[in-house]
mmCIF file of C-alpha atoms in Angstrom:
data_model
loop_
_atom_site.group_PDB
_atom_site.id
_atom_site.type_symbol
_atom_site.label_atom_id
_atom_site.label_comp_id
_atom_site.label_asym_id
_atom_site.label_seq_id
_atom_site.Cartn_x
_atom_site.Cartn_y
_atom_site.Cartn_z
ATOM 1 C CA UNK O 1 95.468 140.104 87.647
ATOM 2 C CA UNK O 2 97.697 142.487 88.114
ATOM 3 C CA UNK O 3 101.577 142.347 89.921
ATOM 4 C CA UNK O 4 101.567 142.486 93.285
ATOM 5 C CA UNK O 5 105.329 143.014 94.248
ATOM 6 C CA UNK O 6 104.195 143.093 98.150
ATOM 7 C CA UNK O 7 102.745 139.499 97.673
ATOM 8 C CA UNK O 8 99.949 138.493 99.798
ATOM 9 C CA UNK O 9 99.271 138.857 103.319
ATOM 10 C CA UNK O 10 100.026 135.883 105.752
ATOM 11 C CA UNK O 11 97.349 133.249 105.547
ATOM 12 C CA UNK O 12 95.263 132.471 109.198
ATOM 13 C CA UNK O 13 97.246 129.699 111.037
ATOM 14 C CA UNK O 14 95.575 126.539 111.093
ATOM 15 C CA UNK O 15 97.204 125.316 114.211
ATOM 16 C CA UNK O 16 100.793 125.213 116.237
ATOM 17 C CA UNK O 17 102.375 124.812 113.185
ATOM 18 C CA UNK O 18 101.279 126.919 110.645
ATOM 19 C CA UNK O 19 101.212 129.712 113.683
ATOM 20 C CA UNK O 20 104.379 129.237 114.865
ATOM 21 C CA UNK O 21 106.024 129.607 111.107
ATOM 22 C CA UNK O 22 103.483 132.649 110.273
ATOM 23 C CA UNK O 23 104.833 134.276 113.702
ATOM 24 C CA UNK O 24 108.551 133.929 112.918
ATOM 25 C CA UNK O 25 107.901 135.412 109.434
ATOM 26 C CA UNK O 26 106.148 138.470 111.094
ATOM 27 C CA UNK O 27 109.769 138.401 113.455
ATOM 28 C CA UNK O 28 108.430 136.996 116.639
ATOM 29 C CA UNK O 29 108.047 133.765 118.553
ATOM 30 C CA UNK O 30 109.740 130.389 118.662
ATOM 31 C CA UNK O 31 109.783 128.068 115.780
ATOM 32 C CA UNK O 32 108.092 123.815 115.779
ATOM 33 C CA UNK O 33 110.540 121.518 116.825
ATOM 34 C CA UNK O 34 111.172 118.554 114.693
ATOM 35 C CA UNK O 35 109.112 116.182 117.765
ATOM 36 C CA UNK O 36 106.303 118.527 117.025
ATOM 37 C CA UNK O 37 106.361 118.100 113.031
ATOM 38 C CA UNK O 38 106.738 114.248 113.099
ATOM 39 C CA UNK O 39 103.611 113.532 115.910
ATOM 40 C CA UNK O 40 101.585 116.532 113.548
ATOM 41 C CA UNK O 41 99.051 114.633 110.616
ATOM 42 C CA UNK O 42 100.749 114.905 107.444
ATOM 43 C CA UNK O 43 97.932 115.506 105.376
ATOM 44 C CA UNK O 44 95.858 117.589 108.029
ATOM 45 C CA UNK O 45 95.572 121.465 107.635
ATOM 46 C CA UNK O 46 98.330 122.507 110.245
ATOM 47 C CA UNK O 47 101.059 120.529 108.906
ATOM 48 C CA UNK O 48 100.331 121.492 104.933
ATOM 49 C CA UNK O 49 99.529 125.228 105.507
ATOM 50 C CA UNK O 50 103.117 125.523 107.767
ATOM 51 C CA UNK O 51 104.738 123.959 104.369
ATOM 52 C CA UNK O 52 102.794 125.824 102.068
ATOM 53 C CA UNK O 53 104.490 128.858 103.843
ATOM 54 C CA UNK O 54 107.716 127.750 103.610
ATOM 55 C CA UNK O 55 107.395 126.974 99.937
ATOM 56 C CA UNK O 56 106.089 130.491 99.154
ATOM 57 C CA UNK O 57 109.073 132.236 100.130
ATOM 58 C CA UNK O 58 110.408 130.854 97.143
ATOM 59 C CA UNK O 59 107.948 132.298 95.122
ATOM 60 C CA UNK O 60 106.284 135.616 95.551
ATOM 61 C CA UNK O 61 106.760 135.899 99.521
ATOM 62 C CA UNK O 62 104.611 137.539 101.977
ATOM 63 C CA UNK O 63 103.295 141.255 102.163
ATOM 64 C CA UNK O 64 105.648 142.443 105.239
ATOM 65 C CA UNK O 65 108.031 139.267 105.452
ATOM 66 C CA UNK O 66 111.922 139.751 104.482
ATOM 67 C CA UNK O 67 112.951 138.092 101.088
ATOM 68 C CA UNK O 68 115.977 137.328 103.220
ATOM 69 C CA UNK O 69 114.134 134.561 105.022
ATOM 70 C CA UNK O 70 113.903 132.600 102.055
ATOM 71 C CA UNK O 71 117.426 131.071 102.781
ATOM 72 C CA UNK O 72 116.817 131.694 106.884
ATOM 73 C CA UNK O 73 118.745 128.786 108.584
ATOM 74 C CA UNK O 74 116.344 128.099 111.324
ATOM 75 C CA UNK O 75 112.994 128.493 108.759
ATOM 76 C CA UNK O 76 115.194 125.575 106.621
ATOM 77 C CA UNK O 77 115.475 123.354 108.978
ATOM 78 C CA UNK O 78 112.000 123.399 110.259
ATOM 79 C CA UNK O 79 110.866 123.071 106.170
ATOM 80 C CA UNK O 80 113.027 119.862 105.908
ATOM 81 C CA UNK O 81 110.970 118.737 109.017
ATOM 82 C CA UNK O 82 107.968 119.533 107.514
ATOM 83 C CA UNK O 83 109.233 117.976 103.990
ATOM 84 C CA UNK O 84 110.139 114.769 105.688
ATOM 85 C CA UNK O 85 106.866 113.973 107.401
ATOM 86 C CA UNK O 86 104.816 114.834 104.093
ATOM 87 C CA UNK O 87 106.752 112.143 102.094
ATOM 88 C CA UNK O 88 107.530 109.860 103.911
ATOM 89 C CA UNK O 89 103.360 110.068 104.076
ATOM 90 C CA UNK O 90 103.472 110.437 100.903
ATOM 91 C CA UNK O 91 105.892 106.829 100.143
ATOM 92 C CA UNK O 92 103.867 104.828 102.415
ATOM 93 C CA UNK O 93 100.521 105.501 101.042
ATOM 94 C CA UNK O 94 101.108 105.599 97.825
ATOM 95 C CA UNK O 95 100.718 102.555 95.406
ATOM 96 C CA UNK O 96 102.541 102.369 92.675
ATOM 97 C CA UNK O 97 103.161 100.600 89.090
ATOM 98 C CA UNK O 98 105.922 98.143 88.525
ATOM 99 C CA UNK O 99 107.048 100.221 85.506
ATOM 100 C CA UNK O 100 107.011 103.636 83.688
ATOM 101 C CA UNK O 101 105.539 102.002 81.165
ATOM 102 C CA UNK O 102 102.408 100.552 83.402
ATOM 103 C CA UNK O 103 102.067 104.040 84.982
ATOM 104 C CA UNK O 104 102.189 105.439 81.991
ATOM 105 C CA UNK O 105 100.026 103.576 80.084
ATOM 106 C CA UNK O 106 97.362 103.942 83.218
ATOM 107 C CA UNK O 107 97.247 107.392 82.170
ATOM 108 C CA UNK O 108 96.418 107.034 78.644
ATOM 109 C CA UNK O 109 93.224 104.799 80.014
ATOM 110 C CA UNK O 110 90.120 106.583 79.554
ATOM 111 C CA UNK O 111 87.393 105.027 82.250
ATOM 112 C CA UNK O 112 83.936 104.694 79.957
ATOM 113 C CA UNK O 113 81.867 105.869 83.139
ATOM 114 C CA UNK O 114 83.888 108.592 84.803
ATOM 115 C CA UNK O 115 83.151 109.789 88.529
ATOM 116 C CA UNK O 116 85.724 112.127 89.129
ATOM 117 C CA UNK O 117 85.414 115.844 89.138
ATOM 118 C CA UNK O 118 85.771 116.778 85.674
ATOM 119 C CA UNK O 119 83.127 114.557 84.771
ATOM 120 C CA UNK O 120 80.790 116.032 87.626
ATOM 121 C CA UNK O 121 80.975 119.485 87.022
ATOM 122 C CA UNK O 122 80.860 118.754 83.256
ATOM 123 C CA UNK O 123 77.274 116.539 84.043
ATOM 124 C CA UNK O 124 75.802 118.028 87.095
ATOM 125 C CA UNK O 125 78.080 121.029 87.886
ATOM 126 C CA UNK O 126 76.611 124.616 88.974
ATOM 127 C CA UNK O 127 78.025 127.846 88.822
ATOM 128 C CA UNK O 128 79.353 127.822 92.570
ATOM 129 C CA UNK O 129 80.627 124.778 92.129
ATOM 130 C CA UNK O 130 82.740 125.766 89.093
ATOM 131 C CA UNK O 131 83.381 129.096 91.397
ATOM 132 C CA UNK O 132 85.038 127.035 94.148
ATOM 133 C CA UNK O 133 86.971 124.546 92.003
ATOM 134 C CA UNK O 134 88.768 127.864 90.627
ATOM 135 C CA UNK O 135 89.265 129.090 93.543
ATOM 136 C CA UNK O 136 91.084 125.986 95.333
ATOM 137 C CA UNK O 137 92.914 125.131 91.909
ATOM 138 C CA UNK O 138 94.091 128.989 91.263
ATOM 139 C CA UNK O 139 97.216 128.274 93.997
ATOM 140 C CA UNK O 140 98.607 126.527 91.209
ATOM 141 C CA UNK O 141 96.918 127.637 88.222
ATOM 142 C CA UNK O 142 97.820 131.310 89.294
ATOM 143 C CA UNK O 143 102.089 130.302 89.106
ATOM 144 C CA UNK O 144 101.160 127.418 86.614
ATOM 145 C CA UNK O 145 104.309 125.790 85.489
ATOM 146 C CA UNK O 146 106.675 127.834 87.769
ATOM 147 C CA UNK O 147 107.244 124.578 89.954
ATOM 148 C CA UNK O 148 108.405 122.899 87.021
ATOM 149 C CA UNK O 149 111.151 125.410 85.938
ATOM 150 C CA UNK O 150 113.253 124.277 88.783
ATOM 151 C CA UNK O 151 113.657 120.876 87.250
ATOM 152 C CA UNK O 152 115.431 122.657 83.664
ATOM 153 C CA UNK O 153 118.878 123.230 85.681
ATOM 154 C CA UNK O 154 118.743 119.251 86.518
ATOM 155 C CA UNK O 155 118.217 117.813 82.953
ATOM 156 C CA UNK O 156 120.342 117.733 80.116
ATOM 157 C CA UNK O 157 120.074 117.110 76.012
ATOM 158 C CA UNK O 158 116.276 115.654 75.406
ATOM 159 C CA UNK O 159 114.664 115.581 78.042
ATOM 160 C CA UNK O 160 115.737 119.515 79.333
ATOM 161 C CA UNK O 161 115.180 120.378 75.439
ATOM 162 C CA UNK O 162 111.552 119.082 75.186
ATOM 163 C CA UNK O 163 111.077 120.175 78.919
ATOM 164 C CA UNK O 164 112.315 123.592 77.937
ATOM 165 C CA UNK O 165 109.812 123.653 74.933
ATOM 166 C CA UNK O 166 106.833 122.630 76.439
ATOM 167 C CA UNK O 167 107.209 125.116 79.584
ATOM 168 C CA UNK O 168 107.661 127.889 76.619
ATOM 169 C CA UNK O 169 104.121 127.372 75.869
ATOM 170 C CA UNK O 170 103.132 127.309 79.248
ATOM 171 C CA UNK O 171 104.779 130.508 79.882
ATOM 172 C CA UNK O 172 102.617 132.105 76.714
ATOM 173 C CA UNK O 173 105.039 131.262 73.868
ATOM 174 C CA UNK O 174 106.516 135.039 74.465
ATOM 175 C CA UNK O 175 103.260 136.395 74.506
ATOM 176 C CA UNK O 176 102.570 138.188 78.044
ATOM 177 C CA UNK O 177 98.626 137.874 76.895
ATOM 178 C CA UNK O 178 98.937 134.229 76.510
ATOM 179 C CA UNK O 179 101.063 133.216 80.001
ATOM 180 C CA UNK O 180 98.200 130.300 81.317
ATOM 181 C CA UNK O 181 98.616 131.961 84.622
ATOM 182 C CA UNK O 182 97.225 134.848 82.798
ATOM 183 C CA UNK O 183 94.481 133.007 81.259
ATOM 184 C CA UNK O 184 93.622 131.683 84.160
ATOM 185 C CA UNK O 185 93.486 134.796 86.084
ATOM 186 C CA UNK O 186 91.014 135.556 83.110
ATOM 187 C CA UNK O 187 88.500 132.701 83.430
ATOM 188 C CA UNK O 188 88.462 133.815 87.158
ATOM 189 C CA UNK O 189 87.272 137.457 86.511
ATOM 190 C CA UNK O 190 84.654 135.479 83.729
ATOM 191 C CA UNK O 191 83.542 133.891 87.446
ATOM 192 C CA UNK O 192 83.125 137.244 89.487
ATOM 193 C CA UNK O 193 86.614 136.207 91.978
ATOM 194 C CA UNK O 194 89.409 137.505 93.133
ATOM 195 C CA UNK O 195 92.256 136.877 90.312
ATOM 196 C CA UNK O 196 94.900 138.371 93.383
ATOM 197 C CA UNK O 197 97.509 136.434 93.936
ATOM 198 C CA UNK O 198 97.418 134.122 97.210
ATOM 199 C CA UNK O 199 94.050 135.839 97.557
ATOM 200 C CA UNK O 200 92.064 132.121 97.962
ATOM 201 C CA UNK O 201 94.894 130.655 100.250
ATOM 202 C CA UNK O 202 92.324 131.104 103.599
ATOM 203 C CA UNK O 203 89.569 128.813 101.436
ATOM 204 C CA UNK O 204 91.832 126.656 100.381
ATOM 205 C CA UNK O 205 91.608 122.691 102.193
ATOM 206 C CA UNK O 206 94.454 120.830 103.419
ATOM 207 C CA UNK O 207 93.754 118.153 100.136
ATOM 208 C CA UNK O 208 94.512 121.355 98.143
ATOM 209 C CA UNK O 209 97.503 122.474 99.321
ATOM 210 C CA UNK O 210 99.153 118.705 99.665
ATOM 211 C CA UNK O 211 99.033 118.960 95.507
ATOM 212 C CA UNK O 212 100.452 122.055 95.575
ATOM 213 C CA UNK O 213 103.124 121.042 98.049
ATOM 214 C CA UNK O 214 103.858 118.197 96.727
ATOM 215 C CA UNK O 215 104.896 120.330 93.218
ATOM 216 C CA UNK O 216 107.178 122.518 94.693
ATOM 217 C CA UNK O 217 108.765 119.555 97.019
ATOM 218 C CA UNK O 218 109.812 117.624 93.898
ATOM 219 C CA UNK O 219 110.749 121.080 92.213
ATOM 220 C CA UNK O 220 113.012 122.275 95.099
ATOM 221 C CA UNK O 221 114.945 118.867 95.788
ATOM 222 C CA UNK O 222 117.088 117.950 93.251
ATOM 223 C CA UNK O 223 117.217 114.527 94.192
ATOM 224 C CA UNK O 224 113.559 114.191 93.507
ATOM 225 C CA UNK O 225 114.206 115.111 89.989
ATOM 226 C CA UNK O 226 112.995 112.269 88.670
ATOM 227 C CA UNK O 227 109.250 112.625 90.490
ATOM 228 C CA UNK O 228 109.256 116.167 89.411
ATOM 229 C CA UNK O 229 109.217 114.418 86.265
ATOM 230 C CA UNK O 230 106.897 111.873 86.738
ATOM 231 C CA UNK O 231 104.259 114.310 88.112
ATOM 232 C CA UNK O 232 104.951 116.418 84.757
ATOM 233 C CA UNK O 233 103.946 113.967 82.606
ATOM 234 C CA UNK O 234 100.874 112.873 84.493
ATOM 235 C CA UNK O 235 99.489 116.631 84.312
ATOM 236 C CA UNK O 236 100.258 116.602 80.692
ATOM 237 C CA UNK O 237 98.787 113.085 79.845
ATOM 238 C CA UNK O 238 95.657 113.809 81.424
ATOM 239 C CA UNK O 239 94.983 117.336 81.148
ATOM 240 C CA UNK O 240 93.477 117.092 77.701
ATOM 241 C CA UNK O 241 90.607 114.709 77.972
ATOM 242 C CA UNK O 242 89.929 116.234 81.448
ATOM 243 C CA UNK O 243 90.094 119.981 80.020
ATOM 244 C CA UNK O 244 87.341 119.048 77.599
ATOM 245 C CA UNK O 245 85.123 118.356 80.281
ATOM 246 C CA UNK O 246 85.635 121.224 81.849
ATOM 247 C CA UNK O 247 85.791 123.299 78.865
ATOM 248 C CA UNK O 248 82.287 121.703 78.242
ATOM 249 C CA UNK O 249 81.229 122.807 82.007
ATOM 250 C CA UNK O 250 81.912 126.567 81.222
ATOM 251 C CA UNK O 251 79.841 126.565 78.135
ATOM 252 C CA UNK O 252 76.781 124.428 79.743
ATOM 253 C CA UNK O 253 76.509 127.022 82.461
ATOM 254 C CA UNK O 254 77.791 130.121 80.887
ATOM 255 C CA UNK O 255 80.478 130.947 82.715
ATOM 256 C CA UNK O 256 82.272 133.245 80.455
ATOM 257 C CA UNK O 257 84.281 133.261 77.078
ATOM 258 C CA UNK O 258 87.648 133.634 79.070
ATOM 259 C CA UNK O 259 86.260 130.683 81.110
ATOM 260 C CA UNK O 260 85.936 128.670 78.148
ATOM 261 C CA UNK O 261 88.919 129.440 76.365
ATOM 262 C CA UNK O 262 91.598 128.206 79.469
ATOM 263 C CA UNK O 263 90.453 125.160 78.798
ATOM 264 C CA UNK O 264 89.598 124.831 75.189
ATOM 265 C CA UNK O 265 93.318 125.891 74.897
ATOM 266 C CA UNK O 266 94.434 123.410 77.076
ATOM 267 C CA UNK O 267 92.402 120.846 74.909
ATOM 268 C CA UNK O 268 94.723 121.530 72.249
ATOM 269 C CA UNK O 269 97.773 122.046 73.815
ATOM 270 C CA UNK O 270 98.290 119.198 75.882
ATOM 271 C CA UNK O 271 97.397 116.626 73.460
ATOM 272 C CA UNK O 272 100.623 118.097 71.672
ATOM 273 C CA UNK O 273 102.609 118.036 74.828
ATOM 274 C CA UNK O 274 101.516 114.629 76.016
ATOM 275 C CA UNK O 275 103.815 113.364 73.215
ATOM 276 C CA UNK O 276 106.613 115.712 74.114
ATOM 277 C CA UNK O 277 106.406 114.323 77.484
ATOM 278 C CA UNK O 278 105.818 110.919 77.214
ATOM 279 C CA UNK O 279 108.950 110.327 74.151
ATOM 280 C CA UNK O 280 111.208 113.317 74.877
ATOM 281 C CA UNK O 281 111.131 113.890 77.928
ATOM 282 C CA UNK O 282 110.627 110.935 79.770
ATOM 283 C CA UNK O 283 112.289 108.702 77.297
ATOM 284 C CA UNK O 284 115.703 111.525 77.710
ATOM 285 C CA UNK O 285 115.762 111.478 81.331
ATOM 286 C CA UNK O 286 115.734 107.744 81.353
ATOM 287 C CA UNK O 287 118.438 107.148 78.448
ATOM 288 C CA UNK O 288 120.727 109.074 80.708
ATOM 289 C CA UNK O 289 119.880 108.444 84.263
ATOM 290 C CA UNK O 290 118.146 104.859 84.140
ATOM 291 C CA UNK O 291 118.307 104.661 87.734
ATOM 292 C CA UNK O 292 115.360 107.056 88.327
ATOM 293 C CA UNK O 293 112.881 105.310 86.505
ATOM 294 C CA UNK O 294 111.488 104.039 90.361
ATOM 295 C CA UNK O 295 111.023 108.201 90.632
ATOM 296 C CA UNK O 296 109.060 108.507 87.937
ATOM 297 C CA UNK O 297 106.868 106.379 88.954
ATOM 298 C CA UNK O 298 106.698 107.568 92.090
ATOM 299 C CA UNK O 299 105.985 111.100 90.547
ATOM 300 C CA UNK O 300 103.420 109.591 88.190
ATOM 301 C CA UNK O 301 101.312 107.767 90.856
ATOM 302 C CA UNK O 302 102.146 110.529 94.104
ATOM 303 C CA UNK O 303 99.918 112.702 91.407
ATOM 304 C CA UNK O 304 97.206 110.471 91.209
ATOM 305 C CA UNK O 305 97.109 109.730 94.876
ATOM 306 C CA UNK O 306 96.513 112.966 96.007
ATOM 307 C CA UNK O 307 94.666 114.513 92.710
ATOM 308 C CA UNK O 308 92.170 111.268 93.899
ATOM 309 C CA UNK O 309 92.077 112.960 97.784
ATOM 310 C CA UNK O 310 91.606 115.997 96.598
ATOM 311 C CA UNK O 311 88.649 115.151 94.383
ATOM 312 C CA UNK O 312 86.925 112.489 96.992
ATOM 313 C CA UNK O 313 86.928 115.746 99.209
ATOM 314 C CA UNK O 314 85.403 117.705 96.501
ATOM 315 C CA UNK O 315 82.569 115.656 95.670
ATOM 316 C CA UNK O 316 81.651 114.448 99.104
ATOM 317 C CA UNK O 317 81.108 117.837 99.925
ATOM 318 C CA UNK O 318 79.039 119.105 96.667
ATOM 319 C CA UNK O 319 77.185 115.870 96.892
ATOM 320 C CA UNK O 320 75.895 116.504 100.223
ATOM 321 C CA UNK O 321 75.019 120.164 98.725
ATOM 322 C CA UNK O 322 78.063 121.774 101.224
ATOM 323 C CA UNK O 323 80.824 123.892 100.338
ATOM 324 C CA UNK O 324 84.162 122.758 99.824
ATOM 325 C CA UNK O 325 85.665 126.295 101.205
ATOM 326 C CA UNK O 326 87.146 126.815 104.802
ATOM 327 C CA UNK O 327 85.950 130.275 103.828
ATOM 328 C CA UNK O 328 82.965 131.567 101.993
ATOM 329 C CA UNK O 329 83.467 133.393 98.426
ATOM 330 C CA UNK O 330 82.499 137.301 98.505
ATOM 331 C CA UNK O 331 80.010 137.915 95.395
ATOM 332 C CA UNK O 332 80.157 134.869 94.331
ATOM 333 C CA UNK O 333 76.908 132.603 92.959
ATOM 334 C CA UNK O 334 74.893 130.891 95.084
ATOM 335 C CA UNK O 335 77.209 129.253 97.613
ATOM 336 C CA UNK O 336 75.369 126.744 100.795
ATOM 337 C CA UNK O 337 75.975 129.471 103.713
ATOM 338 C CA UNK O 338 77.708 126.615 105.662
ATOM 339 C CA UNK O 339 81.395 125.737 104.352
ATOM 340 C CA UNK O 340 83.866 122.724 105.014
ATOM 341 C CA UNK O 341 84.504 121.571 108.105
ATOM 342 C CA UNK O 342 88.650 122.156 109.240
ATOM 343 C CA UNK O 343 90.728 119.118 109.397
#
């Protein structure tokens, strides 16, 4: 994986939406108006994709689109627009715990007969399938922990201490060969794909990019601090147990060393920061700003919601022996010809 400083090229629009934003960040054309956002699905491809867009011009951009749009009036508004129909979505259809400490301690519940995708690919998983997981999951995995920085600015004492420390090891510990964007961009060569930046954003389903979104909605909004948070912590609880699975996935079907070893040290890791999380920085936010606790949960169980979407859509499709992609993977192992239907 190398540094693109161009970033990647403008994704395919799904729809009005996600056509009308690409078009205004190529310099032409009118942009949604907020009637056209609010009667749009919020978790449907159009909607999520125009978002997604929005959201990367505060990371790497678009090959050919001004950095000065990031902070473009017009493209603001029409992101709030966007933002607003996603969570309020995202509110109504969530359920959540009573407490941090029942959402929480939901996380640190083990099911004895797991269904969910870890424990597939770990059981019954092929190479393709393992293929197309990395592919969907590298929009994250390929700025892991970047949405997360934005919360450091918002915290103070504890919880921005422990915060601070645990995003250190994401970010390699000061090792540039260690970054687990890096590693990640590692296991995907071990897979024969495309470790570009962005390049997997056309494959990518609307399920997908809602947990993306939803990161860099909490990230960017201070108020949502408290989410941010809450979605932290469940990533950190649960990445341990359900790296191991997939750790054990790589080695069943010999995906690669590098392959192996994101998740092996995620294994390790996490278990470490799941305590950091859970007593430091949890525990600090809350000493100081008791009033967001309802956040937290909010950002605890938003993460499970749509983690749960996203894996339903995963498994109906392998199930039924389809692909999960909107697009098909070049050189990749055997993939069904047919991919995912568009929502």
């Amino acid at each position: 994986m190398e540094y693109d400083r161009e970033g990647p090229p403008l994704p395919t629009p799904r729809g009005p939406l996600s056509g009308a934003v690409g078009a205004r960040l190529r310099g032409t054309g009118p942009l949604p108006d907020p009637e056209a956002v609010a009667a749009a699905p919020a978790y449907g491809d159009d909607l999520q994709l125009a978002l997604y867009q929005c959201y990367e011009l505060h990371y790497r951009g678009f090959a050919g689109v001004s950095p000065g749009l990031e902070w473009d009036p017009d493209l603001l508004r029409v992101r709030a627009a966007l933002e607003r129909r996603f969570l309020e979505a995202l509110r109504a259809g969530t359920p959540v715990h009573e407490s941090v400490a029942d959402a929480v301690g939901a996380l640190l519940v083990e099911p004895v007969h797991g269904e969910g995708v870890s424990h597939f690919l770990r059981d019954e998983g092929e190479l393709w399938h393992l293929c197309e997981y990395a592919a969907q999951r590298s929009l994250y995995h390929l700025k892991e922990a970047d949405p997360h920085a934005w919360v450091l600015p918002r915290l103070w004492g504890r919880s921005k201490a422990a915060m601070a420390a645990v995003e250190f090891d994401e970010y390699g510990g000061g090792r540039a060969d260690r970054v687990h964007a890096r590693l990640f961009a590692d296991l995907m060569t071990d897979l024969g794909l495309d470790t570009t930046y962005g390049a997997h954003l056309d494959a990518a389903s609307a399920a997908c990019l809602a947990t993306v979104n939803m990161m860099s909605l909490f990230g960017l909004h201070r108020s949502l601090r408290g989410a941010l948070v809450g979605h932290f912590a469940a990533v950190e609880i649960t990445s341990s147990p359900g790296s191991r699975r997939l750790a054990e996935a790589m080695r069943r079907t010999g995906a690669g060393p590098a392959a192996e070893h994101f998740y092996d040290e995620h294994v390790e890791a996490d278990a470490v920061h799941e305590q950091i999380v859970r007593h430091e920085v949890i525990d600090g936010l809350l000493e100081q700003e008791p009033h967001l606790a309802a956040d937290v949960v909010f950002g605890i169980d938003a993460t499970g919601h749509l983690e749960d979407r996203f894996g339903a859509e995963l498994l109906a499709h392998w199930r039924a022996g389809r692909s999960s992609l909107r697009t098909p993977l070049p050189a990749a192992p055997r993939v069904p010809a047919e991919t995912s239907h568009t929502s």
